[in-house]
PDB file of C-alpha atoms in Angstrom:
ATOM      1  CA  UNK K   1    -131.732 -61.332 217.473  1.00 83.00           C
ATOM      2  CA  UNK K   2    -134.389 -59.909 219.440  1.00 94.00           C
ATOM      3  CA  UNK K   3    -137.958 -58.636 218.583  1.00 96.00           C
ATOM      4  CA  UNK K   4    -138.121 -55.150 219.827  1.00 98.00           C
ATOM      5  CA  UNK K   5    -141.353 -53.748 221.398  1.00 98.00           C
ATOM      6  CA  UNK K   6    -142.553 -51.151 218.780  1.00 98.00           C
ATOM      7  CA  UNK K   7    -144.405 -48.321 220.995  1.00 98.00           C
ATOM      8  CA  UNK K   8    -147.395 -47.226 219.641  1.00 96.00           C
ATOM      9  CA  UNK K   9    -149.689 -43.731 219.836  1.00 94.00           C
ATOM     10  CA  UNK K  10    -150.449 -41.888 221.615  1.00 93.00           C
ATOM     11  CA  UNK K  11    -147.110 -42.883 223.803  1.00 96.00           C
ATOM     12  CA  UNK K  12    -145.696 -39.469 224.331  1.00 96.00           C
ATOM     13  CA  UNK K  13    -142.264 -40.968 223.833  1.00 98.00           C
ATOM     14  CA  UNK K  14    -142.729 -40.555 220.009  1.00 98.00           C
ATOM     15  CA  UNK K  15    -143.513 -37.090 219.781  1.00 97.00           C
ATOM     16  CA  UNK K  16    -139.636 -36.165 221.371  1.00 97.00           C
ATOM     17  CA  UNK K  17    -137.076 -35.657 218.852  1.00 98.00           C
ATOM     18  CA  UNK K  18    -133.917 -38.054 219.122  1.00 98.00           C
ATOM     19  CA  UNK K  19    -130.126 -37.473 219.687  1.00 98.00           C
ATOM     20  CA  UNK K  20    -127.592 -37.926 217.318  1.00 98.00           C
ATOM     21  CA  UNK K  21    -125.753 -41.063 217.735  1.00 98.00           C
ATOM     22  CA  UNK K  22    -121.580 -39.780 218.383  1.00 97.00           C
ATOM     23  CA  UNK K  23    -120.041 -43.179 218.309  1.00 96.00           C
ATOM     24  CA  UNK K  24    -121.268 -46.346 216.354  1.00 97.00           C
ATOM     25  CA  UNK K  25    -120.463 -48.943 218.859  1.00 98.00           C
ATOM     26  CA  UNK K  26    -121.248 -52.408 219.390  1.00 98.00           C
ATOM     27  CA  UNK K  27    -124.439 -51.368 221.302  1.00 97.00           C
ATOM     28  CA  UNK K  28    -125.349 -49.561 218.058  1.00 98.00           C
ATOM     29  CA  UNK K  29    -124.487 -52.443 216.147  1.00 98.00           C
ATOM     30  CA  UNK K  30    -126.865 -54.699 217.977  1.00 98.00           C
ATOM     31  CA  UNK K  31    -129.635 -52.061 218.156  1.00 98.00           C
ATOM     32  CA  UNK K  32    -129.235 -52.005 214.018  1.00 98.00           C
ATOM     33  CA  UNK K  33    -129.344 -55.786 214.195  1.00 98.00           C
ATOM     34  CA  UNK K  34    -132.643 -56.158 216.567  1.00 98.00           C
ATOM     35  CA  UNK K  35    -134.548 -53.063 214.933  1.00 98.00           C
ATOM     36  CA  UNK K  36    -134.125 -55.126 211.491  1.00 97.00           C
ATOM     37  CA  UNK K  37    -135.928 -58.198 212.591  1.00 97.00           C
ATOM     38  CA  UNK K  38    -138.091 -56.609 214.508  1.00 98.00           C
ATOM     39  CA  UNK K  39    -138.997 -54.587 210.980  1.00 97.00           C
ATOM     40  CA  UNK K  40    -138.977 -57.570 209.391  1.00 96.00           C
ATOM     41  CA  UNK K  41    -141.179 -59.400 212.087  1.00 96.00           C
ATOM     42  CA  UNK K  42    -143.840 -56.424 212.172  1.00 95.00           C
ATOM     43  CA  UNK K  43    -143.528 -56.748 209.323  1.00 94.00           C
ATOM     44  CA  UNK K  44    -143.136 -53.259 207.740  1.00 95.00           C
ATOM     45  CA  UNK K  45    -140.645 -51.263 205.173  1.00 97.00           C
ATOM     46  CA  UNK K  46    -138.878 -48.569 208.102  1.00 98.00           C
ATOM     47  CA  UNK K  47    -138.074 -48.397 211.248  1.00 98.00           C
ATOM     48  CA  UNK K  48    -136.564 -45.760 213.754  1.00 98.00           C
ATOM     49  CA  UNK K  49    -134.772 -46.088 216.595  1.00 98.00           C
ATOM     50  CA  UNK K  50    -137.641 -43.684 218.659  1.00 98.00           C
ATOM     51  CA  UNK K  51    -140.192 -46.215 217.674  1.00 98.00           C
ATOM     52  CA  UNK K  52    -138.571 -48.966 219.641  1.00 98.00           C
ATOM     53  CA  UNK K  53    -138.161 -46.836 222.452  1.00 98.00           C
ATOM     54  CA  UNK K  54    -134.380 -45.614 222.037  1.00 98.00           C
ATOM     55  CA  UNK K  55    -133.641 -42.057 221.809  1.00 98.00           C
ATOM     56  CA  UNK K  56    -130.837 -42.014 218.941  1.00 98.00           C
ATOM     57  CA  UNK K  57    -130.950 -41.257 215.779  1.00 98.00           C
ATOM     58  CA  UNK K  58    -131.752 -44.069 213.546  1.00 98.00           C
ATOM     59  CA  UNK K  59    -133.395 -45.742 211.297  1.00 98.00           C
ATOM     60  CA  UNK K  60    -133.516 -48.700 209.054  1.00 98.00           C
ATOM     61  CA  UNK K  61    -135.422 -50.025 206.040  1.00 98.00           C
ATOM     62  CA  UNK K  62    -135.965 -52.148 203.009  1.00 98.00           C
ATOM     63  CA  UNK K  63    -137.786 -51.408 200.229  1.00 96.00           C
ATOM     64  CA  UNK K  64    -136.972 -54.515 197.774  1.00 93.00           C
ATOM     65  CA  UNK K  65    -140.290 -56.721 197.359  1.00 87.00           C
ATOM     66  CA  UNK K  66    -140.903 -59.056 200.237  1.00 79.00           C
ATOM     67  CA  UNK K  67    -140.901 -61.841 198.093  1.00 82.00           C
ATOM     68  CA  UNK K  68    -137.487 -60.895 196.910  1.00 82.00           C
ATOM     69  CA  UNK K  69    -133.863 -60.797 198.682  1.00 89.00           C
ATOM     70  CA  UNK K  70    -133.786 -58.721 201.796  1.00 90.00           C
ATOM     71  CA  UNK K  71    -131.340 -55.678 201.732  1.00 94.00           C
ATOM     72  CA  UNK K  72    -131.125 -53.979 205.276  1.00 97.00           C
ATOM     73  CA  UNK K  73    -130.466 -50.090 204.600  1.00 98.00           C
ATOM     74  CA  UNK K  74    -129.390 -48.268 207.807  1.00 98.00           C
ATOM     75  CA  UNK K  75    -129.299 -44.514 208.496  1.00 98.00           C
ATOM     76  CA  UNK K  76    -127.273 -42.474 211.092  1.00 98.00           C
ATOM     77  CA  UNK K  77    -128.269 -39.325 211.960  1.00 98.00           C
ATOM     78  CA  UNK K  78    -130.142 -38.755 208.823  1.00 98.00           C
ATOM     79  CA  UNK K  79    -131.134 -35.324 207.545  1.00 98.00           C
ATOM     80  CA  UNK K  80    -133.153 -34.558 204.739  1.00 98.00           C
ATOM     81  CA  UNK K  81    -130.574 -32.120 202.809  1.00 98.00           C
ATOM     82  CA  UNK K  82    -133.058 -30.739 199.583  1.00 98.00           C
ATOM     83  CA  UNK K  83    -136.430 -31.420 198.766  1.00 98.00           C
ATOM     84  CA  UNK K  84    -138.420 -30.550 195.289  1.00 98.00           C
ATOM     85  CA  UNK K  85    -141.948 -31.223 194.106  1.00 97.00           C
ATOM     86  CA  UNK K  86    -145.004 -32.888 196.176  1.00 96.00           C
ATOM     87  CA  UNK K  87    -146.612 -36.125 195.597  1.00 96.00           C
ATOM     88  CA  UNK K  88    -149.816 -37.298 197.609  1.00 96.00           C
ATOM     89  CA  UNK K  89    -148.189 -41.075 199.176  1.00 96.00           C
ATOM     90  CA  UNK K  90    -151.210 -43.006 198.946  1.00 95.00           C
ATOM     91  CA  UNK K  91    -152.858 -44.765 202.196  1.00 95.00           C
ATOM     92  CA  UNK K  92    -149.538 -44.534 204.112  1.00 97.00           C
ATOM     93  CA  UNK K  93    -149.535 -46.400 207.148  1.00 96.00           C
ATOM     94  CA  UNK K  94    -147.392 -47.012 210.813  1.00 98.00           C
ATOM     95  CA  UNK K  95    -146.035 -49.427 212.455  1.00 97.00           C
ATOM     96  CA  UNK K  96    -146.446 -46.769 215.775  1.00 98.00           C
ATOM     97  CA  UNK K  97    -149.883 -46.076 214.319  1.00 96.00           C
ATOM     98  CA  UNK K  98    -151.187 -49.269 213.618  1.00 93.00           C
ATOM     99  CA  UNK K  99    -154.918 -49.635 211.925  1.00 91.00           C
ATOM    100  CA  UNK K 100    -154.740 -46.396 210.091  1.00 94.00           C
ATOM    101  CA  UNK K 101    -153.661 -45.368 206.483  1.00 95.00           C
ATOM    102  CA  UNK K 102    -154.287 -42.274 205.195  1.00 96.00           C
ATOM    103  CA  UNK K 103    -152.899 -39.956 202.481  1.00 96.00           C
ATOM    104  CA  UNK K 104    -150.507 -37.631 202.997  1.00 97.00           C
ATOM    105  CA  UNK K 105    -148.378 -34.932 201.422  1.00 97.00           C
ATOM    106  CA  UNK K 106    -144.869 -35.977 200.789  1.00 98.00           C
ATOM    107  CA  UNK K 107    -142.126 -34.031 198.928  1.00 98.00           C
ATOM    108  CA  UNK K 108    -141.307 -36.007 195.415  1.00 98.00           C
ATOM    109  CA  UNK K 109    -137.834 -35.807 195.152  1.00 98.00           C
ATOM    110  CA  UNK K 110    -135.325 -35.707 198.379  1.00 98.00           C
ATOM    111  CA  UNK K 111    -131.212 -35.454 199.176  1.00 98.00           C
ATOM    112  CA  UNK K 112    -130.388 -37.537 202.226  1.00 98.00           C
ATOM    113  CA  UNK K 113    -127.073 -37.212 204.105  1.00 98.00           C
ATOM    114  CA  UNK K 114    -126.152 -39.656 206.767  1.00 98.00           C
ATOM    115  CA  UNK K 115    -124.186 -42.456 207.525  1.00 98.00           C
ATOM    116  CA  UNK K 116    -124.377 -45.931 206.995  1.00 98.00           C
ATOM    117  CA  UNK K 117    -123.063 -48.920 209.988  1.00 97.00           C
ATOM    118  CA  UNK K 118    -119.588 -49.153 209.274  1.00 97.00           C
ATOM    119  CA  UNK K 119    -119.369 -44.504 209.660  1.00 96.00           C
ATOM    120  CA  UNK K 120    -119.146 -43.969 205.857  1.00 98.00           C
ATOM    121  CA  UNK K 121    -120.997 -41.078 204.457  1.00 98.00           C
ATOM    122  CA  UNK K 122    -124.051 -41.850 202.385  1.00 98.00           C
ATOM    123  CA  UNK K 123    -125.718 -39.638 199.995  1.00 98.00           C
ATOM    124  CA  UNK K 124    -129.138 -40.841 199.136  1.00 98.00           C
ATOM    125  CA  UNK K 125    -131.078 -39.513 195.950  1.00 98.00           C
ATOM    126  CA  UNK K 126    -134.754 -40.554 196.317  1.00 98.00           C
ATOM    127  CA  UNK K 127    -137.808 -40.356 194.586  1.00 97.00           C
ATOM    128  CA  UNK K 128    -141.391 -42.421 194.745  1.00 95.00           C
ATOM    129  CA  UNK K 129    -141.673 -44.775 197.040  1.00 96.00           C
ATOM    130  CA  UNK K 130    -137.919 -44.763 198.354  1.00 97.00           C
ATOM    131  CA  UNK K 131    -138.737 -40.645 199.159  1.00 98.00           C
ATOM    132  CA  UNK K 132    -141.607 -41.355 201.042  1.00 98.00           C
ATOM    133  CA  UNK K 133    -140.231 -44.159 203.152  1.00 98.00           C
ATOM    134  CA  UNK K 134    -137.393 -41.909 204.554  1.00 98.00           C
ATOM    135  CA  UNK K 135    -139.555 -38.931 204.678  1.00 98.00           C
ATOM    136  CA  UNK K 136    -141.830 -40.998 207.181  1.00 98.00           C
ATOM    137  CA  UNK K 137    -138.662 -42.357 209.079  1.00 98.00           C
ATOM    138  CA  UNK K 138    -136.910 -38.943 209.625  1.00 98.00           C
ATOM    139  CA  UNK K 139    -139.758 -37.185 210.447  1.00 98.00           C
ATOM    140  CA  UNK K 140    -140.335 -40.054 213.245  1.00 98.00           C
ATOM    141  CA  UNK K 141    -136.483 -38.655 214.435  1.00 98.00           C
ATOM    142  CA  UNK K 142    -137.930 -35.377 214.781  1.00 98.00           C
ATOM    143  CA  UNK K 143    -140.465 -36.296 216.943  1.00 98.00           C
ATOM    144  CA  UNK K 144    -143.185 -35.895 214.175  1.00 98.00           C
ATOM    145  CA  UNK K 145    -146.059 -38.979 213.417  1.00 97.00           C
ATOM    146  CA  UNK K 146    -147.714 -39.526 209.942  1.00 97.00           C
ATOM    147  CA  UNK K 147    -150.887 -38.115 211.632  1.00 96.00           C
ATOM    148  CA  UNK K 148    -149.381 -34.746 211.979  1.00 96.00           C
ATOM    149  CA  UNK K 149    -149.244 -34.111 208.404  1.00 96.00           C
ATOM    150  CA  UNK K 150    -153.216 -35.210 207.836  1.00 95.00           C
ATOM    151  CA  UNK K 151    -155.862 -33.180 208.286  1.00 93.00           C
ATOM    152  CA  UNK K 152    -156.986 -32.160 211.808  1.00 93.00           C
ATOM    153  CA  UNK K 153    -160.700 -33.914 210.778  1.00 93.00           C
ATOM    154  CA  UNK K 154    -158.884 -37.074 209.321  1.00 92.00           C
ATOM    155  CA  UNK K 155    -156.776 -37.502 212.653  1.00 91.00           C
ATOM    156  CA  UNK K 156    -159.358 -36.280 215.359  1.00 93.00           C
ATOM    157  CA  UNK K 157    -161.131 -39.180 214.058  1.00 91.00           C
ATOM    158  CA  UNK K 158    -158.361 -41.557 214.950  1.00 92.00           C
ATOM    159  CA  UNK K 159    -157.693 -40.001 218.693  1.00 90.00           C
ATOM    160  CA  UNK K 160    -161.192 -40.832 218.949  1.00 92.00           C
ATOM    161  CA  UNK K 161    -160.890 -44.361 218.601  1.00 91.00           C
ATOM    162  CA  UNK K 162    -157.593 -44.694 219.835  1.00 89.00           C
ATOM    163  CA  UNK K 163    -158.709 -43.213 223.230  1.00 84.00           C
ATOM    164  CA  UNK K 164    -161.888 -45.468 223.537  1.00 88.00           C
ATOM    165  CA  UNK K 165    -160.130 -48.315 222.405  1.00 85.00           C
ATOM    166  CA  UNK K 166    -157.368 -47.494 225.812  1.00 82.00           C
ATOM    167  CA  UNK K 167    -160.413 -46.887 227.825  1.00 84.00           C
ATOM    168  CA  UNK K 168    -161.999 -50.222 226.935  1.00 80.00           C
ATOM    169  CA  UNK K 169    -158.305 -52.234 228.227  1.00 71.00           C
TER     170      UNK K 169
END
């Protein structure tokens, strides 16, 4: 399997929503396969396909304790169906926005539709950490960064650096 490169802001790749993925080919199968140990690698809890630079619609995670068994969870052209309640996820963070966590406003309770590797339907019922975790991974789908949901202060402050920092390379 291959390590992916996992683009990072302010690439202007990540702010373009994907395309749904029609047919679930062996091209798909090895994307699913690389974006998982590249996840793993990183190492973080989600992944989606825009992050490593592939416009399709995407994503995989795993949110059983790194110390424990590793379960793979792939979406296909997720969409977020229902959504009740609001929770503050605490000190989120990115693998495309890396050295920054902040808090942001999540919905507490979510209906995923979508579909799984092998084209079978999946209805996902999430709350806590699981609802945050694909909140954060569709929204990266629809072209939309953790930073866009935090204050305009709180992520001014991170341009900032982020542009000094590419000024300084």
């Amino acid at each position: 399997m291959d390590i992916l490169e996992i683009r990072t802001y302010p690439d202007i790749f990540l702010s373009q929503p994907t395309r749904p993925i029609e047919n679930i080919d062996d091209n798909i199968q090895n994307l699913i396969e690389n974006m998982g140990t590249t996840m793993y690698q990183a190492p973080g809890v989600g992944l989606a396909a825009i992050q490593v630079g592939v416009d399709k619609s995407l994503l995989v995670y795993d949110v059983s304790p790194r110390d424990g068994e590793r379960c793979l969870q792939v979406l296909i052209n997720p969409r977020i169906i229902s959504s009740e309640g609001s929770i503050i996820s605490e000190d989120e963070g990115c693998l495309s926005v890396p050295d920054f966590r902040s808090d942001v406003k999540r919905a507490a309770s979510i209906i995923v539709e979508g579909y799984d590797r092998n084209e079978k339907l999946l209805r996902i019922e999430a709350e806590g950490f699981l609802a945050v975790v694909l909140q954060h991974e569709i929204d990266h789908l629809n072209g939309i960064l953790f930073i866009d949901r935090i204050s305009s202060l709180k992520r001014g402050i991170y341009k900032k650096r982020i542009l000094k920092n590419l000024k300084k390379s």
